[in-house]
Amino acid sequence: MPKLASLLESKLPANIVELLHAAGELAASGDAGTSEAYLVGGSVRDLVLGREPKDPDIVVTGNGPRFARALAEKIGGTVTSVSQFGTAIIDSPHGRVDVATARTETYSSPAALPDITPSTMDDDLQRRDFSVNAMAVSVLPGAWGDLLAPHRGFSDAARRRLRILHDASFQDDPTRILRAVRYEVRLGFSMAVDTAEALERDLPYLDRLSSARLLAELKKLLMEPKRADILRRAEALGIIGAISPALRVTESGLKAMEHFGTSAGEIDELLYVACLTSSLTGEEAEAVIARLQPDRDWQAVIRGAAAFRDVASLLESPDLLPSEIVELFARIPVPVIEFQRVAGPKTRQREHIEAFLRRHRDIRAETTGDELKAQGVPSGPVLGKLLLELKNARLDGRVSSREEELDLVRRRLPVLLGREANGGHAGGAGQGTRDQPAGAAVP
Ligand code: CTP
C-alpha cells in the first residue's frame, strides 16, 4: 500500500499536521485506551486526489470520546460535543477536529439512523458510502502515512470512479443519492455502472428520508461551488422529481445560480433557494414546503415565486410611484426580487426592480417612532400610519428634510386622530395617492 507521509506534510496545514502527530503519539502510548488512530474519509480522499483536504476526521478503535478528551488535554483544546454515535469534536489552537470511534453500523429499516457498535478499522471503512471515502491513513509514529484502502478506493480515485461498497448502500442511507451527484460533479468523477443502476433503482427510497436529513443534504448541495451542474445532473437522473414531484430545475434558475455563484462576496443561501424554486406555483410551493419543512425564511422564499407572479404585470405600469413599487414588493422576499433582476424580462419591470434594490428599499423617514411618541403621538395604529406616510412621502419626494417631515406630522396627526376617534371612517387621503397626496385633506 502506498505511503502518504509526504502528502500529509505538504497538503495539510502545519497546525493540523502537529495535531495528527499528537494524536498518533497519544494512541501509541496506550494512555487513552486505544493503540490505533487514523485520518479517514474525505480528507484522505482529497489527499489522494491531490486536493486541499478540509476538516480532518480522526477515527480510533475503542472509545472515541475518551480519546478526544485525552487529546484535547494534550494539545490545549476542549471537547465541545459528544454524540450518541461515539463521536466528539475538539476545538483547539490547532483547529477543529472530529474524533470518532471505529464502528459498524446496522440499519433497522431503510433510511433509519444507524445502530452502531464499536468495532475494527476495517468494519469502520466497510460502513461508508463510496470506495474513495473508505480509505484511512495511519497517524501512529511507526506507521505515519500508511494507507488503508481495502475497498479499492485508491484505484477508483485514480480512475475518477464513484462506487458504492454494497448493493443496498443507497437504501440504507438515501442521503447518499444526493452525495453521489455532489461528489461526481465536485471531483469530476463518474459513477460506476452498478452504482448508477442502484441509484436509479433506489430513488423511491428518498421518500423515506426525514425532512431534516433531506433538507440538510440539500443545503450542502446548494453550498457547493458547482451547484448548478450538480442540480442539472440530479435532474437528469430523476433525483429532483424523487425529492418532490413538485420540484424541478429550470435552465433560467440554473443560469441565475451560476451568475450569483461567480459574484464577489458571500452569497446568501436563500438566493440559491430562490433560483431553485423560481418556477413553482403556489400549490407546488406548499408541496415542497411540506416535504422539506424548512425554516420561515426558506418558506417565504419558496412561496415568493408565486407571489412575484401576482404583481409582475402591475410592474409594467409606466408611472408607478416609488411608494407604490415598495408596496408591491412588501410581501416578496428580497432574494426572489434579486432573482428576478437577473432572470426576469428586461422590460419596465426590470427598471422598477433595479430602482427598488438600489434605492427605494433603504429609504426611511428621518423621524423615528420613538420621537413621535415623545411628541405625544400614542402608540398604536395611528403611530404606524404616520410612520408609513412619512416613509412614503420621503420615497415620493414630497418631503426631504426633518422639518418637512414634522410639518407633515403636524398636518396629518389631527386627521388621523379624528379618524381613529370616528372608528376609522373619517374621510381623508390615507397614506396619500398621486392625485391627492397625504396631507391634502388637512385644511
Ligand atoms: N459518510 C458515509 N455516509 C454518509 C455520510 C458520510 O459513509 N451518508 C462517511 C464517508 O466516509 C465520508 C465521511 O463519513 O467521507 C465524512 O462525511 P462528510 O463529512 O459528510 O463528508 P466528507 O467526505 O468529509 O466530504 P465533504 O468533502 O463533502 O465534506
mmCIF file of C-alpha atoms in Angstrom, residues 14-300:
data_model
loop_
_atom_site.group_PDB
_atom_site.id
_atom_site.type_symbol
_atom_site.label_atom_id
_atom_site.label_comp_id
_atom_site.label_asym_id
_atom_site.label_seq_id
_atom_site.Cartn_x
_atom_site.Cartn_y
_atom_site.Cartn_z
ATOM 1 C CA ALA A 14 1.147 22.756 9.680
ATOM 2 C CA ASN A 15 -1.119 23.091 12.728
ATOM 3 C CA ILE A 16 -3.212 20.093 11.613
ATOM 4 C CA VAL A 17 -0.056 18.037 10.946
ATOM 5 C CA GLU A 18 1.072 18.776 14.514
ATOM 6 C CA LEU A 19 -2.343 17.788 15.805
ATOM 7 C CA LEU A 20 -2.221 14.492 13.910
ATOM 8 C CA HIS A 21 1.274 13.774 15.258
ATOM 9 C CA ALA A 22 -0.051 14.416 18.768
ATOM 10 C CA ALA A 23 -2.971 12.035 18.133
ATOM 11 C CA GLY A 24 -0.597 9.362 16.831
ATOM 12 C CA GLU A 25 1.726 9.685 19.829
ATOM 13 C CA LEU A 26 -1.204 9.511 22.237
ATOM 14 C CA ALA A 27 -2.545 6.353 20.580
ATOM 15 C CA ALA A 28 0.934 4.762 20.539
ATOM 16 C CA SER A 29 1.364 5.482 24.250
ATOM 17 C CA GLY A 30 -1.738 3.408 25.007
ATOM 18 C CA ASP A 31 -2.739 6.018 27.619
ATOM 19 C CA ALA A 32 -6.132 6.739 26.079
ATOM 20 C CA GLY A 33 -7.412 3.176 25.760
ATOM 21 C CA THR A 34 -6.509 2.676 22.107
ATOM 22 C CA SER A 35 -3.492 1.817 20.023
ATOM 23 C CA GLU A 36 -4.823 2.798 16.599
ATOM 24 C CA ALA A 37 -5.537 6.257 15.222
ATOM 25 C CA TYR A 38 -6.246 7.165 11.606
ATOM 26 C CA LEU A 39 -7.125 10.121 9.466
ATOM 27 C CA VAL A 40 -10.189 8.983 7.471
ATOM 28 C CA GLY A 41 -12.860 9.833 4.954
ATOM 29 C CA GLY A 42 -12.945 12.985 2.863
ATOM 30 C CA SER A 43 -9.511 14.264 3.901
ATOM 31 C CA VAL A 44 -7.826 11.060 2.782
ATOM 32 C CA ARG A 45 -9.767 11.109 -0.492
ATOM 33 C CA ASP A 46 -8.675 14.699 -1.092
ATOM 34 C CA LEU A 47 -5.059 13.908 -0.225
ATOM 35 C CA VAL A 48 -5.013 11.020 -2.687
ATOM 36 C CA LEU A 49 -6.556 13.273 -5.347
ATOM 37 C CA GLY A 50 -4.005 15.999 -4.645
ATOM 38 C CA ARG A 51 -6.680 18.380 -3.382
ATOM 39 C CA GLU A 52 -6.529 20.508 -0.240
ATOM 40 C CA PRO A 53 -8.311 18.483 2.457
ATOM 41 C CA LYS A 54 -10.854 20.298 4.599
ATOM 42 C CA ASP A 55 -11.955 19.395 8.147
ATOM 43 C CA PRO A 56 -9.877 16.402 9.298
ATOM 44 C CA ASP A 57 -11.671 13.380 10.759
ATOM 45 C CA ILE A 58 -9.790 11.050 13.102
ATOM 46 C CA VAL A 59 -11.011 7.539 13.882
ATOM 47 C CA VAL A 60 -9.686 5.467 16.767
ATOM 48 C CA THR A 61 -10.551 1.960 17.815
ATOM 49 C CA GLY A 62 -12.014 1.684 21.302
ATOM 50 C CA ASN A 63 -13.608 4.816 22.698
ATOM 51 C CA GLY A 64 -13.514 7.962 20.574
ATOM 52 C CA PRO A 65 -14.811 10.421 23.187
ATOM 53 C CA ARG A 66 -12.334 9.154 25.778
ATOM 54 C CA PHE A 67 -9.515 9.552 23.278
ATOM 55 C CA ALA A 68 -10.831 13.013 22.312
ATOM 56 C CA ARG A 69 -10.760 14.183 25.936
ATOM 57 C CA ALA A 70 -7.183 12.956 26.392
ATOM 58 C CA LEU A 71 -6.087 14.519 23.097
ATOM 59 C CA ALA A 72 -7.788 17.824 23.942
ATOM 60 C CA GLU A 73 -5.870 17.900 27.207
ATOM 61 C CA LYS A 74 -2.598 17.124 25.444
ATOM 62 C CA ILE A 75 -2.973 19.882 22.833
ATOM 63 C CA GLY A 76 -4.695 22.502 24.978
ATOM 64 C CA GLY A 77 -8.140 22.204 23.407
ATOM 65 C CA THR A 78 -11.644 21.416 24.571
ATOM 66 C CA VAL A 79 -14.154 18.757 23.634
ATOM 67 C CA THR A 80 -17.166 20.735 22.530
ATOM 68 C CA SER A 81 -19.635 17.993 21.737
ATOM 69 C CA VAL A 82 -20.060 14.257 22.097
ATOM 70 C CA SER A 83 -22.712 12.355 20.101
ATOM 71 C CA GLN A 84 -24.672 9.161 20.589
ATOM 72 C CA PHE A 85 -22.647 7.680 17.705
ATOM 73 C CA GLY A 86 -19.381 7.746 19.664
ATOM 74 C CA THR A 87 -18.090 10.908 18.015
ATOM 75 C CA ALA A 88 -16.621 14.037 19.597
ATOM 76 C CA ILE A 89 -15.444 17.413 18.387
ATOM 77 C CA ILE A 90 -12.259 19.055 19.636
ATOM 78 C CA ASP A 91 -11.726 22.787 19.334
ATOM 79 C CA SER A 92 -8.113 23.690 19.854
ATOM 80 C CA PRO A 93 -5.452 26.220 18.949
ATOM 81 C CA HIS A 94 -4.524 23.733 16.194
ATOM 82 C CA GLY A 95 -8.013 23.966 14.705
ATOM 83 C CA ARG A 96 -11.131 21.853 14.868
ATOM 84 C CA VAL A 97 -11.047 18.109 14.544
ATOM 85 C CA ASP A 98 -13.691 15.402 14.684
ATOM 86 C CA VAL A 99 -12.816 12.209 16.529
ATOM 87 C CA ALA A 100 -14.925 9.083 16.047
ATOM 88 C CA THR A 101 -14.963 5.564 17.407
ATOM 89 C CA ALA A 102 -14.352 2.902 14.761
ATOM 90 C CA ARG A 103 -17.758 1.238 14.420
ATOM 91 C CA THR A 104 -20.115 -0.948 12.451
ATOM 92 C CA GLU A 105 -23.487 0.418 11.511
ATOM 93 C CA THR A 106 -26.660 -1.532 11.009
ATOM 94 C CA TYR A 107 -29.940 -0.115 9.796
ATOM 95 C CA SER A 108 -33.129 -1.333 11.478
ATOM 96 C CA SER A 109 -35.037 -0.175 8.377
ATOM 97 C CA PRO A 110 -34.068 1.657 5.193
ATOM 98 C CA ALA A 111 -33.240 5.349 5.746
ATOM 99 C CA ALA A 112 -33.333 4.968 9.549
ATOM 100 C CA LEU A 113 -30.465 6.345 11.580
ATOM 101 C CA PRO A 114 -27.939 3.557 12.091
ATOM 102 C CA ASP A 115 -27.459 1.394 15.188
ATOM 103 C CA ILE A 116 -23.782 1.397 15.971
ATOM 104 C CA THR A 117 -21.339 -0.992 17.651
ATOM 105 C CA PRO A 118 -17.663 -0.186 18.359
ATOM 106 C CA SER A 119 -15.583 -2.259 16.027
ATOM 107 C CA THR A 120 -12.406 -2.607 13.961
ATOM 108 C CA MET A 121 -10.993 -0.154 11.477
ATOM 109 C CA ASP A 122 -11.868 -2.492 8.608
ATOM 110 C CA ASP A 123 -15.505 -2.564 9.740
ATOM 111 C CA ASP A 124 -15.489 1.196 10.031
ATOM 112 C CA LEU A 125 -14.394 1.566 6.417
ATOM 113 C CA GLN A 126 -16.898 -1.059 5.317
ATOM 114 C CA ARG A 127 -19.851 1.029 6.587
ATOM 115 C CA ARG A 128 -19.009 4.029 4.410
ATOM 116 C CA ASP A 129 -20.680 5.451 1.329
ATOM 117 C CA PHE A 130 -18.188 5.255 -1.551
ATOM 118 C CA SER A 131 -14.883 3.478 -2.042
ATOM 119 C CA VAL A 132 -12.960 6.770 -2.310
ATOM 120 C CA ASN A 133 -14.385 7.806 1.064
ATOM 121 C CA ALA A 134 -13.499 4.428 2.585
ATOM 122 C CA MET A 135 -9.770 4.994 2.992
ATOM 123 C CA ALA A 136 -7.726 5.727 6.110
ATOM 124 C CA VAL A 137 -4.165 6.880 6.785
ATOM 125 C CA SER A 138 -2.375 5.891 9.971
ATOM 126 C CA VAL A 139 -1.020 8.712 12.126
ATOM 127 C CA LEU A 140 0.939 6.425 14.506
ATOM 128 C CA PRO A 141 4.632 7.406 14.769
ATOM 129 C CA GLY A 142 5.739 3.993 13.490
ATOM 130 C CA ALA A 143 3.244 3.881 10.615
ATOM 131 C CA TRP A 144 2.809 7.589 9.761
ATOM 132 C CA GLY A 145 1.141 7.893 6.330
ATOM 133 C CA ASP A 146 0.383 4.182 5.757
ATOM 134 C CA LEU A 147 -2.741 3.981 3.608
ATOM 135 C CA LEU A 148 -5.544 1.544 4.371
ATOM 136 C CA ALA A 149 -7.824 1.183 1.330
ATOM 137 C CA PRO A 150 -9.416 -2.267 1.395
ATOM 138 C CA HIS A 151 -12.247 -1.310 -0.968
ATOM 139 C CA ARG A 152 -10.153 -0.318 -3.976
ATOM 140 C CA GLY A 153 -10.605 3.361 -3.140
ATOM 141 C CA PHE A 154 -7.092 4.155 -4.310
ATOM 142 C CA SER A 155 -7.581 2.768 -7.814
ATOM 143 C CA ASP A 156 -11.102 4.248 -8.001
ATOM 144 C CA ALA A 157 -9.606 7.645 -7.167
ATOM 145 C CA ALA A 158 -7.068 7.204 -9.959
ATOM 146 C CA ARG A 159 -9.860 6.291 -12.389
ATOM 147 C CA ARG A 160 -12.100 9.029 -11.007
ATOM 148 C CA ARG A 161 -14.809 6.477 -10.335
ATOM 149 C CA LEU A 162 -17.502 6.726 -7.685
ATOM 150 C CA ARG A 163 -18.546 3.332 -6.411
ATOM 151 C CA ILE A 164 -20.762 2.176 -3.555
ATOM 152 C CA LEU A 165 -19.440 -0.644 -1.388
ATOM 153 C CA HIS A 166 -22.526 -2.844 -1.455
ATOM 154 C CA ASP A 167 -25.739 -3.059 -3.435
ATOM 155 C CA ALA A 168 -28.066 -1.801 -0.654
ATOM 156 C CA SER A 169 -25.962 1.268 0.199
ATOM 157 C CA PHE A 170 -28.458 3.820 -1.169
ATOM 158 C CA GLN A 171 -31.319 2.013 0.554
ATOM 159 C CA ASP A 172 -29.552 2.047 3.909
ATOM 160 C CA ASP A 173 -28.874 5.747 3.586
ATOM 161 C CA PRO A 174 -30.659 7.560 0.739
ATOM 162 C CA THR A 175 -28.779 10.791 1.509
ATOM 163 C CA ARG A 176 -26.009 9.016 -0.413
ATOM 164 C CA ILE A 177 -28.062 9.555 -3.585
ATOM 165 C CA LEU A 178 -27.534 13.282 -3.243
ATOM 166 C CA ARG A 179 -23.978 12.831 -2.016
ATOM 167 C CA ALA A 180 -23.228 10.814 -5.158
ATOM 168 C CA VAL A 181 -24.064 13.648 -7.556
ATOM 169 C CA ARG A 182 -22.311 16.138 -5.317
ATOM 170 C CA TYR A 183 -19.065 14.151 -5.459
ATOM 171 C CA GLU A 184 -19.384 13.289 -9.145
ATOM 172 C CA VAL A 185 -19.544 16.927 -10.127
ATOM 173 C CA ARG A 186 -17.227 18.364 -7.491
ATOM 174 C CA LEU A 187 -14.477 15.824 -8.112
ATOM 175 C CA GLY A 188 -15.066 15.271 -11.841
ATOM 176 C CA PHE A 189 -15.910 11.599 -11.184
ATOM 177 C CA SER A 190 -18.369 9.261 -12.911
ATOM 178 C CA MET A 191 -20.483 6.693 -11.160
ATOM 179 C CA ALA A 192 -19.591 3.071 -11.836
ATOM 180 C CA VAL A 193 -22.297 1.334 -13.890
ATOM 181 C CA ASP A 194 -23.549 -0.780 -10.952
ATOM 182 C CA THR A 195 -23.645 2.282 -8.732
ATOM 183 C CA ALA A 196 -25.633 4.308 -11.263
ATOM 184 C CA GLU A 197 -28.080 1.425 -11.683
ATOM 185 C CA ALA A 198 -28.521 1.043 -7.936
ATOM 186 C CA LEU A 199 -29.062 4.792 -7.591
ATOM 187 C CA GLU A 200 -31.762 4.837 -10.250
ATOM 188 C CA ARG A 201 -33.441 1.779 -8.792
ATOM 189 C CA ASP A 202 -33.385 3.176 -5.259
ATOM 190 C CA LEU A 203 -34.694 6.703 -5.979
ATOM 191 C CA PRO A 204 -38.033 5.859 -4.281
ATOM 192 C CA TYR A 205 -36.101 5.435 -1.001
ATOM 193 C CA LEU A 206 -35.657 9.198 -0.904
ATOM 194 C CA ASP A 207 -39.288 9.292 0.234
ATOM 195 C CA ARG A 208 -38.281 7.573 3.454
ATOM 196 C CA LEU A 209 -35.791 10.232 4.469
ATOM 197 C CA SER A 210 -36.843 12.580 7.214
ATOM 198 C CA SER A 211 -37.373 16.206 6.182
ATOM 199 C CA ALA A 212 -34.484 17.276 8.391
ATOM 200 C CA ARG A 213 -31.964 14.936 6.762
ATOM 201 C CA LEU A 214 -33.170 15.723 3.257
ATOM 202 C CA LEU A 215 -33.029 19.451 3.900
ATOM 203 C CA ALA A 216 -29.547 19.236 5.412
ATOM 204 C CA GLU A 217 -28.329 17.418 2.307
ATOM 205 C CA LEU A 218 -29.966 19.945 0.009
ATOM 206 C CA LYS A 219 -28.259 22.758 1.880
ATOM 207 C CA LYS A 220 -24.882 21.095 1.416
ATOM 208 C CA LEU A 221 -25.625 20.798 -2.279
ATOM 209 C CA LEU A 222 -26.534 24.474 -2.568
ATOM 210 C CA MET A 223 -23.261 25.455 -0.895
ATOM 211 C CA GLU A 224 -21.141 23.626 -3.486
ATOM 212 C CA PRO A 225 -19.450 25.954 -5.985
ATOM 213 C CA LYS A 226 -20.738 23.802 -8.869
ATOM 214 C CA ARG A 227 -24.296 23.711 -7.526
ATOM 215 C CA ALA A 228 -25.891 24.374 -10.916
ATOM 216 C CA ASP A 229 -24.097 21.451 -12.578
ATOM 217 C CA ILE A 230 -24.957 19.204 -9.641
ATOM 218 C CA LEU A 231 -28.621 20.128 -9.948
ATOM 219 C CA ARG A 232 -28.523 19.578 -13.721
ATOM 220 C CA ARG A 233 -27.104 16.115 -13.143
ATOM 221 C CA ALA A 234 -29.597 15.434 -10.341
ATOM 222 C CA GLU A 235 -32.469 16.429 -12.615
ATOM 223 C CA ALA A 236 -31.166 14.192 -15.418
ATOM 224 C CA LEU A 237 -31.007 11.243 -13.005
ATOM 225 C CA GLY A 238 -34.569 11.855 -11.769
ATOM 226 C CA ILE A 239 -33.406 12.822 -8.280
ATOM 227 C CA ILE A 240 -35.121 16.208 -8.183
ATOM 228 C CA GLY A 241 -38.524 14.751 -9.010
ATOM 229 C CA ALA A 242 -37.924 11.974 -6.493
ATOM 230 C CA ILE A 243 -37.338 14.576 -3.764
ATOM 231 C CA SER A 244 -40.716 16.095 -4.558
ATOM 232 C CA PRO A 245 -42.743 15.785 -7.771
ATOM 233 C CA ALA A 246 -43.500 19.499 -7.374
ATOM 234 C CA LEU A 247 -39.826 20.439 -7.593
ATOM 235 C CA ARG A 248 -37.998 20.914 -10.884
ATOM 236 C CA VAL A 249 -34.949 22.779 -12.008
ATOM 237 C CA THR A 250 -35.198 25.229 -14.883
ATOM 238 C CA GLU A 251 -32.444 26.479 -17.108
ATOM 239 C CA SER A 252 -33.164 30.088 -16.093
ATOM 240 C CA GLY A 253 -32.899 29.119 -12.416
ATOM 241 C CA LEU A 254 -29.580 27.367 -13.023
ATOM 242 C CA LYS A 255 -28.203 30.245 -15.121
ATOM 243 C CA ALA A 256 -29.062 32.663 -12.317
ATOM 244 C CA MET A 257 -27.307 30.366 -9.806
ATOM 245 C CA GLU A 258 -24.209 30.423 -11.986
ATOM 246 C CA HIS A 259 -24.425 34.200 -12.161
ATOM 247 C CA PHE A 260 -24.691 34.599 -8.383
ATOM 248 C CA GLY A 261 -22.043 31.949 -7.812
ATOM 249 C CA THR A 262 -19.446 33.966 -9.666
ATOM 250 C CA SER A 263 -20.245 37.267 -7.956
ATOM 251 C CA ALA A 264 -17.826 38.528 -5.370
ATOM 252 C CA GLY A 265 -18.621 38.277 -1.688
ATOM 253 C CA GLU A 266 -20.605 35.824 0.315
ATOM 254 C CA ILE A 267 -23.905 34.849 -1.231
ATOM 255 C CA ASP A 268 -26.931 34.202 0.887
ATOM 256 C CA GLU A 269 -28.123 30.596 0.644
ATOM 257 C CA LEU A 270 -31.640 31.997 0.164
ATOM 258 C CA LEU A 271 -30.647 33.417 -3.183
ATOM 259 C CA TYR A 272 -29.997 29.891 -4.425
ATOM 260 C CA VAL A 273 -33.278 28.730 -2.927
ATOM 261 C CA ALA A 274 -34.990 31.483 -4.927
ATOM 262 C CA CYS A 275 -33.278 30.223 -8.109
ATOM 263 C CA LEU A 276 -34.190 26.615 -7.395
ATOM 264 C CA THR A 277 -37.848 27.349 -6.720
ATOM 265 C CA SER A 278 -38.398 30.149 -9.242
ATOM 266 C CA SER A 279 -40.925 28.264 -11.358
ATOM 267 C CA LEU A 280 -43.150 26.921 -8.583
ATOM 268 C CA THR A 281 -46.849 27.685 -8.425
ATOM 269 C CA GLY A 282 -48.449 28.408 -5.068
ATOM 270 C CA GLU A 283 -49.607 24.807 -4.816
ATOM 271 C CA GLU A 284 -46.227 23.383 -5.745
ATOM 272 C CA ALA A 285 -44.565 25.660 -3.234
ATOM 273 C CA GLU A 286 -46.775 24.246 -0.487
ATOM 274 C CA ALA A 287 -45.924 20.678 -1.536
ATOM 275 C CA VAL A 288 -42.186 21.424 -1.436
ATOM 276 C CA ILE A 289 -42.527 23.132 1.945
ATOM 277 C CA ALA A 290 -44.470 20.149 3.298
ATOM 278 C CA ARG A 291 -41.690 17.794 2.170
ATOM 279 C CA LEU A 292 -38.708 19.823 3.377
ATOM 280 C CA GLN A 293 -40.208 21.614 6.372
ATOM 281 C CA PRO A 294 -37.638 24.371 6.149
ATOM 282 C CA ASP A 295 -37.417 27.433 8.399
ATOM 283 C CA ARG A 296 -39.573 30.512 7.847
ATOM 284 C CA ASP A 297 -37.070 32.323 5.652
ATOM 285 C CA TRP A 298 -36.877 29.382 3.258
ATOM 286 C CA GLN A 299 -40.664 29.074 3.290
ATOM 287 C CA ALA A 300 -41.119 32.735 2.392
#
